[in-house]
XYZ file of N, CA and C in Angstrom:
267
model
N -8.675 -18.256 47.268
C -7.893 -18.949 46.554
C -8.485 -20.637 47.231
N -8.389 -21.277 46.243
C -9.086 -22.569 46.186
C -7.893 -23.456 46.570
N -8.513 -24.652 47.314
C -7.408 -25.298 47.705
C -6.042 -25.888 47.144
N -6.394 -26.132 45.899
C -5.529 -26.550 44.824
C -4.280 -25.511 44.791
N -4.871 -24.208 44.388
C -3.902 -23.239 44.097
C -3.321 -22.316 45.453
N -3.661 -23.211 46.762
C -3.069 -22.614 47.596
C -1.228 -23.550 47.973
N -1.422 -24.998 47.441
C -0.732 -26.083 47.722
C 0.082 -26.448 46.427
N -0.563 -26.032 45.293
C 0.093 -26.747 43.971
C 0.236 -25.357 43.072
N 1.644 -25.394 42.416
C 1.801 -23.828 41.602
C 2.136 -24.848 40.336
N 1.775 -24.052 39.188
C 2.026 -24.423 37.862
C 2.648 -23.573 37.087
N 4.014 -23.849 37.159
C 4.962 -22.639 36.033
C 5.646 -23.748 34.858
N 4.829 -23.042 33.634
C 5.045 -23.587 32.391
C 6.093 -22.803 31.778
N 6.684 -21.718 32.319
C 7.654 -21.035 31.663
C 8.371 -21.316 30.490
N 9.476 -22.275 30.873
C 10.340 -22.744 30.257
C 10.205 -24.196 29.789
N 8.841 -24.606 29.928
C 8.664 -25.905 29.745
C 8.873 -26.494 28.180
N 8.456 -25.649 27.352
C 8.451 -26.297 25.840
C 9.575 -25.413 24.947
N 10.418 -24.271 25.767
C 11.328 -23.509 24.968
C 11.993 -24.600 24.258
N 12.874 -24.913 24.931
C 14.252 -26.045 24.047
C 13.472 -26.989 23.098
N 12.229 -27.630 23.287
C 11.592 -28.419 22.146
C 11.325 -27.611 21.089
N 10.820 -26.535 21.195
C 10.332 -25.366 20.267
C 11.354 -24.990 19.197
N 12.474 -24.753 19.654
C 13.883 -24.199 19.412
C 14.481 -25.045 18.518
N 14.709 -26.426 19.337
C 14.872 -27.563 18.335
C 14.304 -28.308 17.117
N 12.598 -27.895 17.301
C 12.141 -28.219 16.286
C 11.985 -27.259 15.116
N 12.418 -26.125 15.395
C 12.331 -25.186 14.562
C 13.559 -24.905 13.749
N 14.690 -25.380 14.473
C 15.675 -25.473 13.990
C 15.626 -26.626 12.440
N 15.417 -27.877 13.174
C 14.986 -28.869 12.274
C 14.311 -28.252 10.922
N 13.233 -27.808 11.307
C 12.195 -27.371 10.531
C 12.823 -26.515 9.149
N 14.081 -25.642 9.722
C 14.669 -24.981 8.899
C 15.301 -25.761 8.063
N 15.741 -26.581 8.864
C 16.957 -27.484 8.067
C 16.300 -28.101 6.640
N 15.475 -28.570 6.942
C 14.319 -29.149 6.142
C 14.148 -28.420 4.969
N 13.363 -26.937 5.346
C 13.129 -26.228 4.432
C 14.454 -25.789 3.412
N 15.484 -25.872 3.878
C 16.818 -25.483 3.479
C 16.964 -26.811 2.351
N 16.720 -27.703 2.907
C 16.988 -28.939 1.728
C 16.164 -28.954 0.819
N 14.607 -28.424 1.187
C 13.729 -28.696 -0.217
C 14.294 -27.406 -1.196
N 14.724 -26.201 -0.743
C 15.095 -25.098 -1.346
C 16.408 -25.498 -2.489
N 17.314 -26.317 -1.770
C 18.260 -26.708 -2.339
C 17.692 -27.863 -3.655
N 17.121 -28.517 -3.517
C 16.698 -29.582 -4.237
C 15.556 -28.737 -5.318
N 14.969 -28.000 -4.971
C 14.178 -27.058 -5.921
C 15.170 -26.099 -6.857
N 16.288 -25.716 -6.377
C 17.146 -25.031 -7.229
C 17.655 -26.036 -8.189
N 18.216 -27.321 -7.745
C 18.876 -28.260 -8.617
C 17.957 -28.974 -9.877
N 16.950 -29.519 -9.447
C 15.939 -29.970 -10.210
C 14.125 -29.124 -9.812
N 13.976 -27.587 -10.618
C 13.109 -27.380 -10.186
C 11.519 -28.084 -11.295
N 10.705 -27.978 -10.294
C 9.507 -28.435 -11.127
C 8.766 -27.226 -11.887
N 8.385 -27.887 -13.412
C 7.797 -27.196 -14.346
C 6.539 -26.261 -13.736
N 5.698 -27.093 -12.833
C 4.579 -26.359 -12.260
C 4.998 -24.980 -11.571
N 5.959 -24.735 -10.864
C 6.464 -23.883 -10.099
C 7.456 -22.974 -11.135
N 8.056 -23.428 -12.061
C 8.683 -22.211 -13.187
C 7.769 -21.685 -14.403
N 6.645 -22.425 -14.370
C 5.893 -21.978 -15.621
C 5.916 -20.247 -15.918
N 5.525 -19.583 -14.573
C 5.069 -18.125 -14.591
C 6.465 -17.339 -14.986
N 7.362 -17.972 -15.010
C 8.662 -17.280 -15.242
C 8.985 -17.452 -16.989
N 8.040 -18.388 -17.766
C 8.189 -18.610 -19.383
C 7.471 -17.620 -19.979
N 8.449 -16.844 -20.547
C 7.915 -15.585 -21.168
C 7.769 -16.033 -23.028
N 7.723 -17.380 -23.343
C 7.811 -17.740 -24.609
C 6.655 -17.714 -25.184
N 5.344 -17.527 -24.674
C 3.789 -17.528 -25.418
C 3.233 -15.993 -25.112
N 4.181 -14.879 -24.488
C 3.725 -13.430 -24.121
C 3.304 -12.927 -25.153
N 3.974 -12.887 -26.324
C 4.157 -12.195 -27.680
C 2.797 -12.517 -28.197
N 2.839 -14.150 -28.600
C 1.400 -14.401 -29.000
C 0.064 -14.220 -28.269
N 0.077 -14.167 -27.251
C -0.827 -14.053 -26.135
C -1.351 -12.553 -26.620
N -0.511 -11.490 -26.508
C -0.632 -10.096 -26.760
C -1.392 -9.788 -27.751
N -0.554 -10.729 -29.171
C -1.170 -10.442 -30.508
C -2.775 -11.098 -30.396
N -2.791 -12.134 -29.795
C -4.405 -12.373 -29.844
C -5.029 -11.666 -29.185
N -4.898 -11.193 -27.940
C -5.676 -9.913 -27.038
C -5.932 -8.912 -27.952
N -4.994 -8.349 -28.725
C -5.057 -6.991 -29.742
C -6.343 -7.718 -30.724
N -6.117 -8.981 -31.326
C -7.043 -9.294 -32.263
C -8.484 -9.368 -31.883
N -8.484 -10.029 -30.532
C -10.133 -9.970 -29.958
C -10.483 -8.438 -29.797
N -9.488 -7.439 -29.013
C -9.846 -6.550 -28.561
C -10.339 -5.672 -30.156
N -10.028 -5.666 -31.126
C -10.419 -5.238 -32.278
C -11.476 -5.605 -32.805
N -11.617 -7.036 -32.981
C -12.768 -7.912 -33.828
C -13.453 -8.275 -33.015
N -13.663 -8.361 -31.728
C -14.699 -9.265 -31.298
C -15.941 -8.081 -30.317
N -16.729 -8.517 -30.352
C -17.936 -7.604 -29.247
C -18.161 -8.504 -28.392
N -18.161 -9.941 -28.175
C -18.335 -10.427 -26.897
C -17.386 -11.466 -26.942
N -16.760 -11.911 -25.728
C -16.016 -13.128 -25.239
C -16.677 -13.965 -24.467
N -16.781 -15.218 -24.770
C -17.533 -16.098 -23.857
C -16.301 -17.088 -23.228
N -16.572 -17.276 -21.849
C -15.377 -17.963 -21.217
C -16.361 -19.213 -20.701
N -15.725 -20.352 -21.021
C -16.471 -21.523 -20.538
C -15.852 -22.163 -19.591
N -16.634 -22.372 -18.578
C -15.669 -23.045 -17.246
C -15.900 -24.472 -17.292
N -14.573 -25.042 -17.484
C -14.744 -26.192 -17.413
C -14.282 -27.337 -15.984
N -14.041 -26.201 -15.514
C -13.142 -27.267 -14.044
C -11.889 -27.812 -14.292
N -11.274 -27.895 -13.130
C -9.979 -28.326 -13.125
C -8.578 -27.512 -13.584
N -7.621 -27.543 -12.983
C -6.496 -26.960 -13.532
C -6.401 -26.578 -14.804
N -6.046 -28.158 -15.686
C -5.867 -27.782 -16.910
C -6.780 -28.119 -18.153
N -7.946 -28.263 -17.569
C -9.119 -28.759 -18.574
C -9.695 -27.673 -19.313
N -9.312 -26.097 -19.244
C -9.759 -25.455 -20.256
C -9.099 -25.327 -21.416
N -8.015 -25.300 -21.004
C -6.479 -25.488 -22.395
C -6.834 -26.678 -22.943
N -7.244 -27.867 -22.121
C -7.393 -28.887 -23.023
C -8.677 -28.959 -24.280
N -9.729 -28.486 -23.241
C -10.842 -28.299 -24.230
C -10.877 -27.559 -25.424
N -10.032 -26.363 -25.398
C -9.698 -25.298 -26.516
C -8.591 -26.063 -27.662
N -7.781 -26.788 -26.848
C -6.877 -27.641 -27.726
C -7.650 -28.578 -28.988
N -8.595 -29.324 -28.092
C -9.377 -30.407 -28.783
C -10.583 -29.761 -29.548
């Protein structure tokens, strides 16, 4: 036992418990606020996966490609929407 541990004891068992609980409760409130705001006014980016309007057209295109194409070339253009923009233009 060294001289420090002989005279000084460190006990941090409850040092941050209340702080952590308080901060966690605060974060939960903030998350609930965000969840409520999203339900009231959802962003299209996060709801697009629920959109089924183009599904039948995409399935028809897939069947056409499957029946008549020997090869499919995918051009990587980078970015999240640039591929669609290239195809449209």
